[in-house]
Short mmCIF file of C-alpha atoms and ligand atoms in Angstrom, two decimals:
data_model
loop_
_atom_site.label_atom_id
_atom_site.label_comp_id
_atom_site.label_asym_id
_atom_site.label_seq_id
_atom_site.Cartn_x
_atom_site.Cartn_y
_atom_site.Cartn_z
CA UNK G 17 -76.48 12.35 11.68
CA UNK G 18 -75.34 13.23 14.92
CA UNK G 19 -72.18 11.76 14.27
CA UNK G 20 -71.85 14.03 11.01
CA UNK G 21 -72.68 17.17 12.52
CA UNK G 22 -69.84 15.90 15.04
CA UNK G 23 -67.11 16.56 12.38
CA UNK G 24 -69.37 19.03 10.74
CA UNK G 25 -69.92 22.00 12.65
CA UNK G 26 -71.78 23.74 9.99
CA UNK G 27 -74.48 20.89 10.47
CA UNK G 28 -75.36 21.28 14.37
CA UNK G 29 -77.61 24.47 14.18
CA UNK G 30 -79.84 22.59 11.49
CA UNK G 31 -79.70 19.14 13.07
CA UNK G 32 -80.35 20.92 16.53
CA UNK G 33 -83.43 22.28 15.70
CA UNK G 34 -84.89 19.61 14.04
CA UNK G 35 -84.05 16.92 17.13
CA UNK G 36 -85.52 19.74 19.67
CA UNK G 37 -88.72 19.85 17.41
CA UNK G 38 -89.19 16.37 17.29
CA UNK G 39 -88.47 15.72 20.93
CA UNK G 40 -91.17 18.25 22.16
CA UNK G 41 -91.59 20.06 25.20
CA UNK G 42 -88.48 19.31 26.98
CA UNK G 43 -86.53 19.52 24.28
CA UNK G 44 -83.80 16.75 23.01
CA UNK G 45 -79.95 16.27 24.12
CA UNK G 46 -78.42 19.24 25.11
CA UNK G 47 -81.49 21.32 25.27
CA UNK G 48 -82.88 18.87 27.61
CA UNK G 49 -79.89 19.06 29.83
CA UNK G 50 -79.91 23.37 29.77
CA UNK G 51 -83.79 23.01 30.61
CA UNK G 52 -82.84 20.29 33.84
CA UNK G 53 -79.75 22.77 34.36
CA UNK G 54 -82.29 25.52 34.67
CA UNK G 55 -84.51 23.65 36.37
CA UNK G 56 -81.86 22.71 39.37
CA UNK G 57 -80.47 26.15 39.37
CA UNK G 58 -83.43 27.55 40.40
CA UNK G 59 -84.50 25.23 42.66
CA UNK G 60 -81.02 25.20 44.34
CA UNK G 61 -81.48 29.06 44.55
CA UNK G 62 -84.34 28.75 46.47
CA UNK G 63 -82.51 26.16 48.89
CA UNK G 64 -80.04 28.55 49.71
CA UNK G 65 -82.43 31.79 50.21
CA UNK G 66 -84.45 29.42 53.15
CA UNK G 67 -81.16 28.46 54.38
CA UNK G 68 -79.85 31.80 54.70
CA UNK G 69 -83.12 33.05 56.53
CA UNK G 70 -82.63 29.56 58.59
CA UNK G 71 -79.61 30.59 59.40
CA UNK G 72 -80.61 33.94 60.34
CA UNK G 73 -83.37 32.68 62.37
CA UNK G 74 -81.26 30.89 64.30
CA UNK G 75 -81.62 27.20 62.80
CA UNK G 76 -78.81 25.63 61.19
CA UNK G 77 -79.37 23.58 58.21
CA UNK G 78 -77.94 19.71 58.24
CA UNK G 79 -76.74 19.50 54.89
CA UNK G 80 -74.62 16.48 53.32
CA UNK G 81 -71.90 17.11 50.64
CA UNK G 82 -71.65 20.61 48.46
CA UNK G 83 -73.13 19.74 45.32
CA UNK G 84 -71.28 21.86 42.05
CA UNK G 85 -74.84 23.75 41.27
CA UNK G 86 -74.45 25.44 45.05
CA UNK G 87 -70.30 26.02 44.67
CA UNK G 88 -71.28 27.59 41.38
CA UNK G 89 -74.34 29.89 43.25
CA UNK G 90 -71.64 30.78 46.39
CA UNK G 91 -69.24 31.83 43.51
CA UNK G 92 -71.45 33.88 41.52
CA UNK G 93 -72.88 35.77 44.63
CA UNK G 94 -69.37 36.50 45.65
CA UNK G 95 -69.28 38.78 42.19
CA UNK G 96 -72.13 38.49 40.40
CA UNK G 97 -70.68 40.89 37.84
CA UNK G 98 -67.78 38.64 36.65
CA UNK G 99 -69.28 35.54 37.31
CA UNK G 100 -72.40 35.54 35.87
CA UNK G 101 -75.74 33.74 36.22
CA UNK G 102 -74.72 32.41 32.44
CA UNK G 103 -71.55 31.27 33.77
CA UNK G 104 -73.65 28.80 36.28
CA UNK G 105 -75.72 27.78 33.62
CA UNK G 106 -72.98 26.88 31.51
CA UNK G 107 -70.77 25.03 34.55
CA UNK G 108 -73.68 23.14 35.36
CA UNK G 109 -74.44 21.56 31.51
CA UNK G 110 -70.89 21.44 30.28
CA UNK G 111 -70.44 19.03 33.84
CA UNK G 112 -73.68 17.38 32.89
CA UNK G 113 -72.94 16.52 29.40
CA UNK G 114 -68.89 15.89 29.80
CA UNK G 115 -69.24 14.23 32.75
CA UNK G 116 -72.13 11.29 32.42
CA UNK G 117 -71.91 9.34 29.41
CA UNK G 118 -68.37 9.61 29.75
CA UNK G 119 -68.08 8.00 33.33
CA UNK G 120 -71.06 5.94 32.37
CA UNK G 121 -69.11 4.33 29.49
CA UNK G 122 -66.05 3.88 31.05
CA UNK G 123 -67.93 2.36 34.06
CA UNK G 124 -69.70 0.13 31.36
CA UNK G 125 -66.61 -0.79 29.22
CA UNK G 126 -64.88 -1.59 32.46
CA UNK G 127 -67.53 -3.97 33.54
CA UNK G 128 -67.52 -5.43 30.17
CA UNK G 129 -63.91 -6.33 29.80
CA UNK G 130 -63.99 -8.02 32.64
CA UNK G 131 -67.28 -10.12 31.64
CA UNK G 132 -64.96 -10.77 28.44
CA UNK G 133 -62.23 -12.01 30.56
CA UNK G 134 -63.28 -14.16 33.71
CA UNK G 135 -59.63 -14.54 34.23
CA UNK G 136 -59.03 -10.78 34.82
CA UNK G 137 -62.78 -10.65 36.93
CA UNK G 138 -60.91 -13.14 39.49
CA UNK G 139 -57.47 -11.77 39.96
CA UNK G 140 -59.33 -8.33 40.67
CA UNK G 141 -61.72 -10.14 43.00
CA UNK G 142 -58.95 -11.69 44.76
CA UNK G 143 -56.74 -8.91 44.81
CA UNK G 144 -59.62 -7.02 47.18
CA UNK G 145 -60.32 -10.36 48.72
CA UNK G 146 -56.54 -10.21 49.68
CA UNK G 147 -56.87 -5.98 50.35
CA UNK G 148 -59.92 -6.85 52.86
CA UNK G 149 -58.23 -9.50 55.03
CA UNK G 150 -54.99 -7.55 55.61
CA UNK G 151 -57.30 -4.89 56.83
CA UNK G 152 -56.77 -2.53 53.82
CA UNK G 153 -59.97 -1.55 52.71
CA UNK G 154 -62.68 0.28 54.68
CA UNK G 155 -66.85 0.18 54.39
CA UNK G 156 -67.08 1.61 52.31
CA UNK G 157 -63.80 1.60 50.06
CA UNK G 158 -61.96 4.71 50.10
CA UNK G 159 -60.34 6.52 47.40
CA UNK G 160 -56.70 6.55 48.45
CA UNK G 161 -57.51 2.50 49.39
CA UNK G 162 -58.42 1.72 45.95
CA UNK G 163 -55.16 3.60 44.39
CA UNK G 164 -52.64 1.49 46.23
CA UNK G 165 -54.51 -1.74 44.28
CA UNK G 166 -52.29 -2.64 41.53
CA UNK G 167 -54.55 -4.66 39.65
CA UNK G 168 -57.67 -2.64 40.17
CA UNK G 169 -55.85 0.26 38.52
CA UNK G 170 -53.98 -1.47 35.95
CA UNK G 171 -57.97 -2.57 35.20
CA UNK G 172 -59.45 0.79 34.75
CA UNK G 173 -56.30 2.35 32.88
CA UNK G 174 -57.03 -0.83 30.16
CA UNK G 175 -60.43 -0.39 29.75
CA UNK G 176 -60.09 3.38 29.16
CA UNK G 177 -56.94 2.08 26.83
CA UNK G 178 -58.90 -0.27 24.81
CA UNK G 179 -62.27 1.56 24.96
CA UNK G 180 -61.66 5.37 25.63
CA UNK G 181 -65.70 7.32 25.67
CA UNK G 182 -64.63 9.49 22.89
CA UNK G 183 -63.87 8.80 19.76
CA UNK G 184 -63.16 11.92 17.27
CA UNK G 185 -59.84 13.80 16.75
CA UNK G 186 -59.55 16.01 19.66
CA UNK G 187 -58.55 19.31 17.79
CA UNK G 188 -55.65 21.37 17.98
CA UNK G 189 -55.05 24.97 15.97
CA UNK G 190 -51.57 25.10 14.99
CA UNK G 191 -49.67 28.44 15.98
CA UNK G 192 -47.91 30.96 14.38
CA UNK G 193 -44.56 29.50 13.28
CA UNK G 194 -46.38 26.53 12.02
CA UNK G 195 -45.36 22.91 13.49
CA UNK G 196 -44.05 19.43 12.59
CA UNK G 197 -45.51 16.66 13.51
CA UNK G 198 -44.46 13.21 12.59
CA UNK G 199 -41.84 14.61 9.86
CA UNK G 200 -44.66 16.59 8.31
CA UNK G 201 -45.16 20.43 8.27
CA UNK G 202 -48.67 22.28 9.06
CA UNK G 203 -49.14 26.15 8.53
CA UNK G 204 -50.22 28.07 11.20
CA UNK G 205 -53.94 27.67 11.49
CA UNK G 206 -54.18 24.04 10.50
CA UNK G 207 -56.25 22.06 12.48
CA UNK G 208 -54.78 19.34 13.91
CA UNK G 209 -55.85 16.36 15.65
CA UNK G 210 -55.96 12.90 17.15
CA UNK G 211 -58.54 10.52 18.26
CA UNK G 212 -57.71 8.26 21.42
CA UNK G 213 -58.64 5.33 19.76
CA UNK G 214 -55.90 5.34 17.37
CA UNK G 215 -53.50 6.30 19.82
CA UNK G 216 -54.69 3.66 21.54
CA UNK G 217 -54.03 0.78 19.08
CA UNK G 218 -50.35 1.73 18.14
CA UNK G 219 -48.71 -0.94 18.04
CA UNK G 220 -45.28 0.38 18.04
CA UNK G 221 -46.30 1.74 21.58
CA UNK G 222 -48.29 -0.99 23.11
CA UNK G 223 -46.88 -3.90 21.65
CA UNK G 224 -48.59 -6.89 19.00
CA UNK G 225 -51.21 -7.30 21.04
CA UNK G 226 -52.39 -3.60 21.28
CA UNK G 227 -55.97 -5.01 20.46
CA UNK G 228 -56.52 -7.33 23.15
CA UNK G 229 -57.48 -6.54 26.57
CA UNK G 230 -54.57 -7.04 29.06
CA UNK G 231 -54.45 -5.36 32.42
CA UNK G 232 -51.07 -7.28 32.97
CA UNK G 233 -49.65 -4.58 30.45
CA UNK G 234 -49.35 -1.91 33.06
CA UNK G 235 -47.94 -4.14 35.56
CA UNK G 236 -44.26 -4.21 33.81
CA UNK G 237 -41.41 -3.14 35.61
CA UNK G 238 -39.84 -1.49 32.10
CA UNK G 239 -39.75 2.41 33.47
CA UNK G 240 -39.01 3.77 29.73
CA UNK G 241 -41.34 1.15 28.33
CA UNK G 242 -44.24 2.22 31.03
CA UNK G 243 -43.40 5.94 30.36
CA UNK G 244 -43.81 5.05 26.84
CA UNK G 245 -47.05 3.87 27.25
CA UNK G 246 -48.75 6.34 29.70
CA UNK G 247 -47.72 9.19 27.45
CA UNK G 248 -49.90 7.89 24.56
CA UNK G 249 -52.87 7.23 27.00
CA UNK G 250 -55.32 9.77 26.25
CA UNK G 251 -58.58 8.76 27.51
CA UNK G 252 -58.76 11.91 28.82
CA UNK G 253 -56.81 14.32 26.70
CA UNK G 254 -54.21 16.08 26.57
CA UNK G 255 -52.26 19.67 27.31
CA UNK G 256 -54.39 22.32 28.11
CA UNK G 257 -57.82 21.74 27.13
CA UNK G 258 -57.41 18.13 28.97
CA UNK G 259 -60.51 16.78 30.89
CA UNK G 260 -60.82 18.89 33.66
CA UNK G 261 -63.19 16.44 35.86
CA UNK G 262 -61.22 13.36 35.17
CA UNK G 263 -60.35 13.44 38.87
CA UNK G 264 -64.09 13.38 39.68
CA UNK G 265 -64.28 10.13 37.77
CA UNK G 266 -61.30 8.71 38.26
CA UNK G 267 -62.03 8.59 42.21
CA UNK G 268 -65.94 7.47 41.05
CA UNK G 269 -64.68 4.91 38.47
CA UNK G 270 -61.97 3.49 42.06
CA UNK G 271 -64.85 3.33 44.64
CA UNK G 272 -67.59 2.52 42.56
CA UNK G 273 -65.63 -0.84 40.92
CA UNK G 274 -64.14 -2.94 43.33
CA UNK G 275 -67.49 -2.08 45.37
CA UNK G 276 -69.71 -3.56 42.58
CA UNK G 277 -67.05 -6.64 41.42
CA UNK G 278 -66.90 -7.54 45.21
CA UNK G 279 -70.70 -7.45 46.30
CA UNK G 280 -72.44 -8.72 42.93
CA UNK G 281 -72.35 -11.53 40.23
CA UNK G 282 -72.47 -10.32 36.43
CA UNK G 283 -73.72 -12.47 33.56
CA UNK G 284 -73.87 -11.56 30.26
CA UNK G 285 -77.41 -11.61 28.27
CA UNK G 286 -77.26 -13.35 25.00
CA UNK G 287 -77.13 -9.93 23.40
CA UNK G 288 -73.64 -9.30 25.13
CA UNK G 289 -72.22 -12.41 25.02
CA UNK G 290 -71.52 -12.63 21.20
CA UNK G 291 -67.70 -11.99 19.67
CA UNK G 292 -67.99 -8.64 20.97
CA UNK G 293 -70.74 -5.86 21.88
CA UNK G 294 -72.36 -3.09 19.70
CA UNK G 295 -71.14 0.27 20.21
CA UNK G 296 -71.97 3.49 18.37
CA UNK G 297 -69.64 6.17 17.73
CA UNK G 298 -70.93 10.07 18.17
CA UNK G 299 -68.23 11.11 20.14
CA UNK G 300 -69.50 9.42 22.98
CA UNK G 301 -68.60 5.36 21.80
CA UNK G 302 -71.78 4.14 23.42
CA UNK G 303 -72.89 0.61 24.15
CA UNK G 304 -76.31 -0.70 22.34
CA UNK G 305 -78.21 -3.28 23.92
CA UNK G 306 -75.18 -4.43 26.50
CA UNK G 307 -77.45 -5.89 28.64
CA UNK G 308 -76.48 -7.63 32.25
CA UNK G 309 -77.74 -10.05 34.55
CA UNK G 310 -77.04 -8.65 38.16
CA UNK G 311 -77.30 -11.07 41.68
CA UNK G 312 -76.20 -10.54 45.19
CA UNK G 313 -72.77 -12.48 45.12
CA UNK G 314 -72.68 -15.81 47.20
CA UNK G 315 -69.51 -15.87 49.40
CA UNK G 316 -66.87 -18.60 48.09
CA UNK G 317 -66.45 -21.83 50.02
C1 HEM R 5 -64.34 8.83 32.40
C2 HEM R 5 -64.85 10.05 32.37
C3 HEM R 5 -64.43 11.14 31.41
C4 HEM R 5 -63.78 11.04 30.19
C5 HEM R 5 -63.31 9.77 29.48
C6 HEM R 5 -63.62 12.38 29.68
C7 HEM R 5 -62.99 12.70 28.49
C8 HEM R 5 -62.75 13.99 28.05
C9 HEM R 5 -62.03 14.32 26.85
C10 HEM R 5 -61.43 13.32 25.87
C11 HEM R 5 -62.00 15.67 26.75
C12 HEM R 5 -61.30 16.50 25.64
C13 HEM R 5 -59.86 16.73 26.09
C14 HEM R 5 -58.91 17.29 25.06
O1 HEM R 5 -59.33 17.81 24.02
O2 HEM R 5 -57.68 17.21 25.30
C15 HEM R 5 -62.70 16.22 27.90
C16 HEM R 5 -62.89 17.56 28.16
C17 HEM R 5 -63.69 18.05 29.17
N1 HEM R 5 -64.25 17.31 30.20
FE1 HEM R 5 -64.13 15.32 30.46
N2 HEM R 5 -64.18 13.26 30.57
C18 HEM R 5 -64.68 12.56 31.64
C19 HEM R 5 -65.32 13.07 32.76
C20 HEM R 5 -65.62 14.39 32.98
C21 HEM R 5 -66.33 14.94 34.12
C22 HEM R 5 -66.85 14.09 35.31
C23 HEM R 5 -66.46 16.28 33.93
C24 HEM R 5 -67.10 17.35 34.78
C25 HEM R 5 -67.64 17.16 35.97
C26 HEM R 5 -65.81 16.59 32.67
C27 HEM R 5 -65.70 17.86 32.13
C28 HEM R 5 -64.97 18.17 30.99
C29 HEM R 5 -64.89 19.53 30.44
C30 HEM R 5 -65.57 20.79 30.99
C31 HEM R 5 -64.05 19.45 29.31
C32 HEM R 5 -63.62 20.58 28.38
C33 HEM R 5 -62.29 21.13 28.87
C34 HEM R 5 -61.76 22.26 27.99
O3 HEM R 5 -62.09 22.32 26.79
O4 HEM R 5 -60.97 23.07 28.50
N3 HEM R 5 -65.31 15.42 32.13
N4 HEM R 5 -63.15 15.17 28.69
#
């Protein structure tokens, strides 16, 4: 259903209502996530009004990173006529629901591949192996670290590749003039569009074996063949409605893997370990029952 109302807009208001009615008190998906917006908003609100009389006081505050809900606050009480309370509201849901399952997905899928492919799992593992001894790496690993690792990259961009976290034609209006695309011609108005996954699988871009996993893929020296290929990745969109936090989770997806591949084992449950895992398509492509053992990794001999 909620895939349905997904392609069919005309179906949210109804199917929105009855999941909120079911769900009860704190309502279900995205009303859930306005009520914990509203919830932190507030409460963030009162942070900053003890602060400021802190501050006043005398006292200063010791406070650790800027989270969005407080950049959003500073912003609207710099003109609280343009930017509105709504506007934080909105900032802090539309980061909450683009900007969870997504990374959580492509932190899963990631994981996954590499569970898939214990050949991939050790060139990654000794490619920060290698990154630690030549002094390369920090505690913990920093973001502009993690970019200079080939492999590690060429990792995450095929596992967004083969397993973007959307999967739905990401729409386009055509303009006045009309446009071709492909050799075929769309009035103005037509709505266009193309899912990631398809783009994904072309062969006539990424080659025979466009199916199958292969970090090695982006490790080519063919410029035109390379340009070829990053110009159909769309994990994150395109143009200008592209994902504006994919920089958030690009640096979260860079520090967050080689952390995890480097300090713990991963083993497959029985429920994971067949032909390939369950996913289910709403837009989000989640993973059902992908379920992993975890242990502190034992240092090679
Ligand atoms: C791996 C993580 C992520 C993936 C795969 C992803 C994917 C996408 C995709 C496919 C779109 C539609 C782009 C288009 O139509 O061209 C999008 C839009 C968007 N994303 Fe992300 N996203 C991710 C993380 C995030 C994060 C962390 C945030 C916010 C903190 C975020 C906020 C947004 C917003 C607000 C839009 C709508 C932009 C607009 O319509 O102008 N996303 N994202």
């Amino acid at each position: 259903m909620a895939l349905w109302s997904g392609i069919y807009d005309r179906f949210h208001r109804f199917a929105f209502a009855v999941f909120s009615l079911l769900a009860g008190g704190k309502g279900a998906g995205r009303e859930y996530v306005v009520n914990l917006s509203k919830t932190r908003v507030a409460e963030e609100q009162a942070r900053r009004k003890a602060a400021a009389a802190a501050a006043q006081a005398g006292r200063e505050e010791l406070r650790g990173a800027e989270p969005f809900v407080s950049k959003f606050l500073a912003k609207h009480e710099q003109d609280p006529e343009k930017f509105i309370m709504q506007h934080v509201l909105a900032g802090c849901t539309a980061n909450m629901v683009a900007g969870s399952d997504t990374t959580g997905i492509s932190l899963s899928a990631i994981i996954y591949y590499l569970l898939k492919h214990p050949r991939c799992m050790r060139a990654l593992r000794s490619e920060i192996a290698s990154f630690q001894e030549r002094g390369l790496l920090s505690t913990p690993f920093g973001f502009k670290e993690t970019q200079q690792m080939p492999y590690l990259q060429a990792v995450i961009k095929e596992a967004l590749r083969i397993h973007p976290a959307t999967c739905l034609p990401m729409e386009r209006v055509v303009p006045e003039g009309g446009a071709t695309i492909s050799g075929r011609f769309f009035p103005a108005n037509t709505i266009v569009g193309i899912n990631s996954w398809v783009a994904h699988r072309n062969t006539q871009i990424f080659g025979a074996d466009a199916d199958e996993f292969n970090p090695e893929r982006w490790l080519i020296s063919d410029k035109d063949k390379l340009a070829a290929m990053n110009r159909q990745w769309i994990p994150f969109g395109m143009g200008s409605r592209t994902c504006i936090g994919r920089h958030i989770s690009t640096l979260e997806i860079s520090k967050l893997i080689p952390r995890i591949v480097n300090d713990f084992d991963f083993e497959l449950s029985d429920a994971g370990s067949g032909n390939s895992w369950v996913t289910q398509d709403y837009w989000f492509v989640k993973p059902r029952g992908f379920k992993v053992k975890v242990t502190s990794r034992k240092p090679e001999c």
